[in-house]
mmCIF file of C-alpha atoms in Angstrom:
data_model
loop_
_atom_site.group_PDB
_atom_site.id
_atom_site.type_symbol
_atom_site.label_atom_id
_atom_site.label_comp_id
_atom_site.label_asym_id
_atom_site.label_seq_id
_atom_site.Cartn_x
_atom_site.Cartn_y
_atom_site.Cartn_z
ATOM 1 C CA MET A 1 -13.168 -12.397 -0.661
ATOM 2 C CA SER A 2 -12.350 -13.597 2.398
ATOM 3 C CA LEU A 3 -10.179 -15.699 3.155
ATOM 4 C CA SER A 4 -11.281 -19.213 5.530
ATOM 5 C CA LEU A 5 -9.774 -19.588 9.028
ATOM 6 C CA HIS A 6 -7.674 -22.707 7.921
ATOM 7 C CA ASP A 7 -5.209 -20.131 5.810
ATOM 8 C CA LEU A 8 -3.980 -18.705 9.118
ATOM 9 C CA PRO A 9 -3.095 -21.387 11.035
ATOM 10 C CA ASN A 10 -1.161 -18.891 13.718
ATOM 11 C CA ILE A 11 -4.402 -16.835 14.888
ATOM 12 C CA ASP A 12 -6.572 -16.822 17.828
ATOM 13 C CA PRO A 13 -9.467 -16.543 16.037
ATOM 14 C CA GLU A 14 -11.609 -15.786 19.502
ATOM 15 C CA GLN A 15 -9.439 -13.039 19.297
ATOM 16 C CA LEU A 16 -9.326 -12.164 15.104
ATOM 17 C CA ARG A 17 -12.991 -9.389 14.834
ATOM 18 C CA PRO A 18 -14.311 -8.669 10.922
ATOM 19 C CA ILE A 19 -14.282 -5.096 10.352
ATOM 20 C CA ASP A 20 -17.647 -3.497 11.234
ATOM 21 C CA HIS A 21 -17.715 -1.140 8.606
ATOM 22 C CA ASP A 22 -21.286 0.289 10.153
ATOM 23 C CA ARG A 23 -19.171 1.992 12.100
ATOM 24 C CA LEU A 24 -16.348 3.437 10.075
ATOM 25 C CA ALA A 25 -17.794 3.981 6.473
ATOM 26 C CA ALA A 26 -20.483 7.113 6.134
ATOM 27 C CA PRO A 27 -24.206 7.564 5.089
ATOM 28 C CA GLY A 28 -24.046 6.964 1.099
ATOM 29 C CA ALA A 29 -19.966 5.958 1.147
ATOM 30 C CA PRO A 30 -18.439 2.205 -1.147
ATOM 31 C CA GLN A 31 -19.680 -0.615 0.161
ATOM 32 C CA HIS A 32 -17.561 -2.790 -2.158
ATOM 33 C CA ALA A 33 -14.702 -4.683 -0.721
ATOM 34 C CA PRO A 34 -11.795 -2.279 -0.241
ATOM 35 C CA ARG A 35 -9.829 -2.627 -2.955
ATOM 36 C CA ILE A 36 -6.188 -2.773 -1.619
ATOM 37 C CA LEU A 37 -2.463 -3.014 -4.087
ATOM 38 C CA VAL A 38 0.783 -4.781 -2.595
ATOM 39 C CA LEU A 39 3.848 -4.028 -3.326
ATOM 40 C CA TYR A 40 7.745 -5.460 -2.546
ATOM 41 C CA GLY A 41 10.985 -5.022 -2.950
ATOM 42 C CA SER A 42 12.768 -8.075 -3.571
ATOM 43 C CA LEU A 43 13.062 -10.208 -6.795
ATOM 44 C CA ARG A 44 15.235 -12.940 -4.653
ATOM 45 C CA GLU A 45 13.726 -16.833 -5.174
ATOM 46 C CA ARG A 46 13.020 -16.287 -1.366
ATOM 47 C CA SER A 47 12.190 -13.416 -0.999
ATOM 48 C CA TYR A 48 10.787 -12.343 2.503
ATOM 49 C CA SER A 49 9.700 -9.694 1.543
ATOM 50 C CA ARG A 50 7.142 -11.496 -0.963
ATOM 51 C CA LEU A 51 6.675 -13.732 2.187
ATOM 52 C CA LEU A 52 6.009 -11.219 4.416
ATOM 53 C CA SER A 53 3.521 -9.461 1.402
ATOM 54 C CA GLU A 54 1.424 -12.834 1.389
ATOM 55 C CA GLU A 55 0.586 -13.074 4.613
ATOM 56 C CA ALA A 56 -0.472 -9.680 4.594
ATOM 57 C CA SER A 57 -2.293 -10.601 1.360
ATOM 58 C CA ARG A 58 -4.102 -13.425 3.274
ATOM 59 C CA LEU A 59 -5.048 -11.106 6.613
ATOM 60 C CA LEU A 60 -5.844 -8.134 4.002
ATOM 61 C CA ARG A 61 -8.955 -10.572 2.288
ATOM 62 C CA TRP A 62 -10.439 -12.396 5.967
ATOM 63 C CA PHE A 63 -10.403 -8.824 6.941
ATOM 64 C CA GLY A 64 -13.102 -8.792 3.693
ATOM 65 C CA CYS A 65 -10.910 -6.601 0.994
ATOM 66 C CA GLU A 66 -9.858 -7.433 -2.642
ATOM 67 C CA VAL A 67 -6.378 -8.304 -2.757
ATOM 68 C CA ARG A 68 -3.954 -7.752 -5.760
ATOM 69 C CA THR A 69 -0.404 -8.379 -6.307
ATOM 70 C CA PHE A 70 2.322 -6.405 -7.993
ATOM 71 C CA ASP A 71 5.216 -8.809 -9.935
ATOM 72 C CA PRO A 72 7.909 -6.574 -10.014
ATOM 73 C CA HIS A 73 10.228 -8.988 -12.150
ATOM 74 C CA GLY A 74 10.435 -7.157 -15.669
ATOM 75 C CA LEU A 75 9.409 -4.010 -14.577
ATOM 76 C CA PRO A 76 12.319 -1.890 -15.975
ATOM 77 C CA LEU A 77 14.407 1.095 -14.454
ATOM 78 C CA PRO A 78 12.280 4.140 -14.616
ATOM 79 C CA ASP A 79 13.028 6.120 -17.904
ATOM 80 C CA ALA A 80 14.745 3.242 -19.063
ATOM 81 C CA ALA A 81 11.703 2.522 -21.254
ATOM 82 C CA GLU A 82 8.825 4.218 -22.531
ATOM 83 C CA ALA A 83 5.643 4.754 -20.301
ATOM 84 C CA ASP A 84 3.708 2.678 -22.516
ATOM 85 C CA HIS A 85 5.823 -0.451 -21.622
ATOM 86 C CA PRO A 86 3.948 -3.739 -20.424
ATOM 87 C CA ARG A 87 4.947 -3.982 -16.938
ATOM 88 C CA VAL A 88 4.654 0.248 -16.287
ATOM 89 C CA ARG A 89 0.968 -0.111 -17.654
ATOM 90 C CA ALA A 90 0.416 -2.715 -15.752
ATOM 91 C CA LEU A 91 1.720 -1.576 -12.557
ATOM 92 C CA ARG A 92 -0.095 2.190 -13.096
ATOM 93 C CA ASP A 93 -3.370 0.230 -14.125
ATOM 94 C CA LEU A 94 -3.227 -1.730 -10.502
ATOM 95 C CA ALA A 95 -2.394 1.443 -8.634
ATOM 96 C CA GLU A 96 -5.302 3.573 -10.288
ATOM 97 C CA TRP A 97 -7.692 0.640 -9.431
ATOM 98 C CA SER A 98 -6.759 0.145 -5.490
ATOM 99 C CA GLU A 99 -7.750 2.423 -3.088
ATOM 100 C CA GLY A 100 -5.259 1.877 -0.818
ATOM 101 C CA MET A 101 -1.721 -0.037 -1.199
ATOM 102 C CA VAL A 102 0.599 -2.388 0.369
ATOM 103 C CA TRP A 103 4.641 -1.498 0.368
ATOM 104 C CA VAL A 104 6.617 -4.450 1.442
ATOM 105 C CA SER A 105 10.391 -3.170 0.974
ATOM 106 C CA PRO A 106 13.778 -5.629 2.366
ATOM 107 C CA GLU A 107 16.269 -2.875 3.946
ATOM 108 C CA ARG A 108 19.728 -3.146 2.056
ATOM 109 C CA HIS A 109 22.195 -0.988 2.685
ATOM 110 C CA GLY A 110 20.647 0.616 5.376
ATOM 111 C CA ALA A 111 17.564 1.768 2.713
ATOM 112 C CA MET A 112 14.982 0.123 0.783
ATOM 113 C CA THR A 113 16.310 -1.706 -2.117
ATOM 114 C CA ALA A 114 16.136 -0.525 -5.400
ATOM 115 C CA VAL A 115 13.230 -2.476 -7.146
ATOM 116 C CA MET A 116 10.713 -1.380 -4.561
ATOM 117 C CA LYS A 117 12.155 2.756 -5.425
ATOM 118 C CA ALA A 118 11.689 1.500 -8.963
ATOM 119 C CA GLN A 119 8.464 0.444 -8.447
ATOM 120 C CA ILE A 120 6.400 3.875 -6.747
ATOM 121 C CA ASP A 121 8.843 5.911 -9.175
ATOM 122 C CA TRP A 122 6.930 4.381 -11.728
ATOM 123 C CA ILE A 123 4.064 6.125 -10.461
ATOM 124 C CA PRO A 124 3.207 8.986 -11.282
ATOM 125 C CA LEU A 125 2.177 12.018 -8.914
ATOM 126 C CA SER A 126 -0.325 12.994 -12.017
ATOM 127 C CA LEU A 127 -1.206 10.860 -14.721
ATOM 128 C CA GLY A 128 -3.622 12.843 -17.686
ATOM 129 C CA GLY A 129 -4.421 15.752 -14.725
ATOM 130 C CA VAL A 130 -5.300 12.654 -12.345
ATOM 131 C CA ARG A 131 -3.727 12.223 -8.869
ATOM 132 C CA PRO A 132 -2.957 8.004 -9.076
ATOM 133 C CA THR A 133 -1.918 7.689 -5.349
ATOM 134 C CA GLN A 134 -3.651 11.344 -3.767
ATOM 135 C CA GLY A 135 -5.962 10.213 -1.062
ATOM 136 C CA LYS A 136 -5.122 6.587 -1.141
ATOM 137 C CA THR A 137 -4.304 5.043 2.810
ATOM 138 C CA LEU A 138 -0.776 3.365 2.518
ATOM 139 C CA ALA A 139 0.245 0.779 4.730
ATOM 140 C CA ILE A 140 5.016 -0.044 5.209
ATOM 141 C CA MET A 141 6.181 -2.734 6.018
ATOM 142 C CA GLN A 142 9.477 -3.808 5.841
ATOM 143 C CA VAL A 143 12.662 -7.557 6.371
ATOM 144 C CA SER A 144 15.922 -7.298 7.111
ATOM 145 C CA GLY A 145 18.698 -9.655 7.766
ATOM 146 C CA GLY A 146 20.040 -8.683 10.875
ATOM 147 C CA SER A 147 18.772 -6.713 13.991
ATOM 148 C CA GLN A 148 15.834 -4.690 14.324
ATOM 149 C CA SER A 149 15.791 -1.385 12.297
ATOM 150 C CA PHE A 150 13.309 1.118 10.645
ATOM 151 C CA ASN A 151 15.568 2.248 8.499
ATOM 152 C CA ALA A 152 13.628 1.314 5.146
ATOM 153 C CA VAL A 153 10.081 1.999 6.430
ATOM 154 C CA ASN A 154 10.763 5.748 7.548
ATOM 155 C CA GLN A 155 12.294 6.110 3.995
ATOM 156 C CA LEU A 156 8.781 4.454 2.289
ATOM 157 C CA ARG A 157 6.515 6.779 4.687
ATOM 158 C CA VAL A 158 8.107 9.790 3.355
ATOM 159 C CA LEU A 159 7.566 8.560 0.154
ATOM 160 C CA GLY A 160 4.060 8.000 0.847
ATOM 161 C CA ARG A 161 3.731 11.796 1.708
ATOM 162 C CA TRP A 162 5.033 12.871 -1.195
ATOM 163 C CA MET A 163 2.586 10.708 -3.274
ATOM 164 C CA ARG A 164 0.479 12.828 -1.444
ATOM 165 C CA MET A 165 -0.908 8.887 0.321
ATOM 166 C CA LEU A 166 -2.957 8.487 4.477
ATOM 167 C CA THR A 167 -0.140 6.348 5.897
ATOM 168 C CA ILE A 168 -1.384 4.687 8.439
ATOM 169 C CA PRO A 169 -0.022 5.204 11.952
ATOM 170 C CA ASN A 170 1.046 1.507 12.674
ATOM 171 C CA GLN A 171 4.262 -0.127 10.469
ATOM 172 C CA SER A 172 5.670 -3.659 10.619
ATOM 173 C CA SER A 173 9.451 -3.950 11.009
ATOM 174 C CA VAL A 174 10.677 -8.027 10.756
ATOM 175 C CA PRO A 175 14.069 -8.457 11.966
ATOM 176 C CA LYS A 176 16.706 -11.179 11.182
ATOM 177 C CA ALA A 177 13.587 -12.442 8.301
ATOM 178 C CA PHE A 178 14.790 -15.839 8.035
ATOM 179 C CA ASN A 179 13.986 -17.268 11.555
ATOM 180 C CA GLU A 180 10.120 -15.925 11.371
ATOM 181 C CA PHE A 181 9.406 -18.451 7.962
ATOM 182 C CA ASP A 182 8.809 -21.606 8.258
ATOM 183 C CA ASP A 183 9.724 -23.711 5.215
ATOM 184 C CA ALA A 184 6.614 -24.015 3.632
ATOM 185 C CA GLY A 185 6.685 -19.869 3.686
ATOM 186 C CA ARG A 186 4.865 -18.999 6.713
ATOM 187 C CA MET A 187 5.279 -16.682 8.810
ATOM 188 C CA LYS A 188 5.861 -18.101 12.457
ATOM 189 C CA PRO A 189 3.784 -17.502 15.393
ATOM 190 C CA SER A 190 6.162 -13.986 17.510
ATOM 191 C CA PRO A 191 5.108 -10.722 18.344
ATOM 192 C CA LEU A 192 6.146 -9.583 14.999
ATOM 193 C CA TYR A 193 3.490 -11.213 13.545
ATOM 194 C CA LEU A 194 0.744 -9.758 15.970
ATOM 195 C CA ARG A 195 2.001 -6.448 14.977
ATOM 196 C CA VAL A 196 1.806 -7.739 10.718
ATOM 197 C CA VAL A 197 -1.840 -8.562 11.500
ATOM 198 C CA ASP A 198 -2.715 -5.079 13.550
ATOM 199 C CA VAL A 199 -0.521 -3.281 10.101
ATOM 200 C CA CYS A 200 -3.122 -5.247 8.331
ATOM 201 C CA GLU A 201 -6.434 -4.759 10.724
ATOM 202 C CA GLU A 202 -5.734 -0.664 10.865
ATOM 203 C CA LEU A 203 -4.381 -0.233 6.846
ATOM 204 C CA VAL A 204 -8.652 -2.178 6.448
ATOM 205 C CA LYS A 205 -10.044 0.456 8.854
ATOM 206 C CA PHE A 206 -8.508 3.636 7.915
ATOM 207 C CA THR A 207 -9.548 2.693 4.349
ATOM 208 C CA TRP A 208 -12.974 2.305 5.284
ATOM 209 C CA LEU A 209 -12.748 5.437 7.683
ATOM 210 C CA THR A 210 -11.559 7.302 4.453
ATOM 211 C CA ARG A 211 -12.758 5.968 1.517
ATOM 212 C CA GLY A 212 -15.678 7.762 -0.401
ATOM 213 C CA HIS A 213 -14.358 10.680 1.688
ATOM 214 C CA ASP A 214 -10.823 11.710 -0.420
ATOM 215 C CA ALA A 215 -11.579 14.228 -2.994
ATOM 216 C CA TYR A 216 -13.063 16.284 -0.201
ATOM 217 C CA LEU A 217 -10.191 15.545 2.260
ATOM 218 C CA THR A 218 -7.342 16.438 -0.616
ATOM 219 C CA ASP A 219 -8.949 19.865 -1.462
ATOM 220 C CA ARG A 220 -6.588 22.453 -0.680
ATOM 221 C CA TYR A 221 -7.108 26.215 -0.760
ATOM 222 C CA SER A 222 -4.035 26.175 -2.842
ATOM 223 C CA GLU A 223 -5.139 24.767 -5.842
ATOM 224 C CA ARG A 224 -8.641 26.687 -5.961
ATOM 225 C CA VAL A 225 -7.121 29.349 -6.036
ATOM 226 C CA GLU A 226 -4.915 28.668 -9.096
ATOM 227 C CA SER A 227 -8.097 26.948 -10.698
ATOM 228 C CA ALA A 228 -9.697 29.662 -10.335
ATOM 229 C CA GLU A 229 -6.837 32.380 -11.635
ATOM 230 C CA ALA A 230 -7.137 29.864 -15.031
ATOM 231 C CA VAL A 231 -11.178 30.257 -15.821
ATOM 232 C CA SER A 232 -10.085 33.954 -14.789
ATOM 233 C CA ARG A 233 -7.398 34.068 -17.179
ATOM 234 C CA ARG A 234 -9.509 32.290 -19.886
ATOM 235 C CA VAL A 235 -12.638 33.636 -19.106
ATOM 236 C CA ASN A 236 -11.347 37.554 -19.063
ATOM 237 C CA GLN A 237 -8.938 37.185 -22.273
ATOM 238 C CA THR A 238 -9.240 39.579 -25.090
ATOM 239 C CA SER A 239 -9.434 38.209 -29.339
ATOM 240 C CA ILE A 240 -6.892 40.141 -31.677
#
């Protein structure tokens, strides 16, 4: 559902353009609003990763996406609870629902936070024969309290590849985040904000471009060979 530009006070309305999905989606591809899941990596009351995720969510809605955000409060540490824990189920259901994701982590001790990593670790590579993240698009962002750094986004990019996601080329790193948000929690106009808009726009374009083709894009020779061998063993097994 699109947002009004009144909700984006720091945008130049002459330069913000709707996504022309007719130029991206192939004939017969899904036409519903792209479904985007947003994860952030801090439990602080004034969490800059959450504020950045909210800014991204507003932009994504303006670009025509359906956006849902997972609140990490109450999520147990990986392996400290069963997979049927309510918060784990909620996260996994959102991961399956989504067609793309945004991961926003603070940088702490030169790395992503444990809160961010725990969310990703609870999303399995395979669940009942289904890979919840394979072929989905991903945008990555980070905030930090110090100078410009890319440690967290570099780690998130590795994880995105490991989760078999299509991680877009662009990314956002917001240094000295305490200077970049006003008292109302809105990101101030700056080149850093422009990059956030770029990342959101690019994520939506890549989601339209690849959605509906993910099964073909992730169809692999090695897995076809393994599947053929499994079928051959089953069909040719002898009874005793």
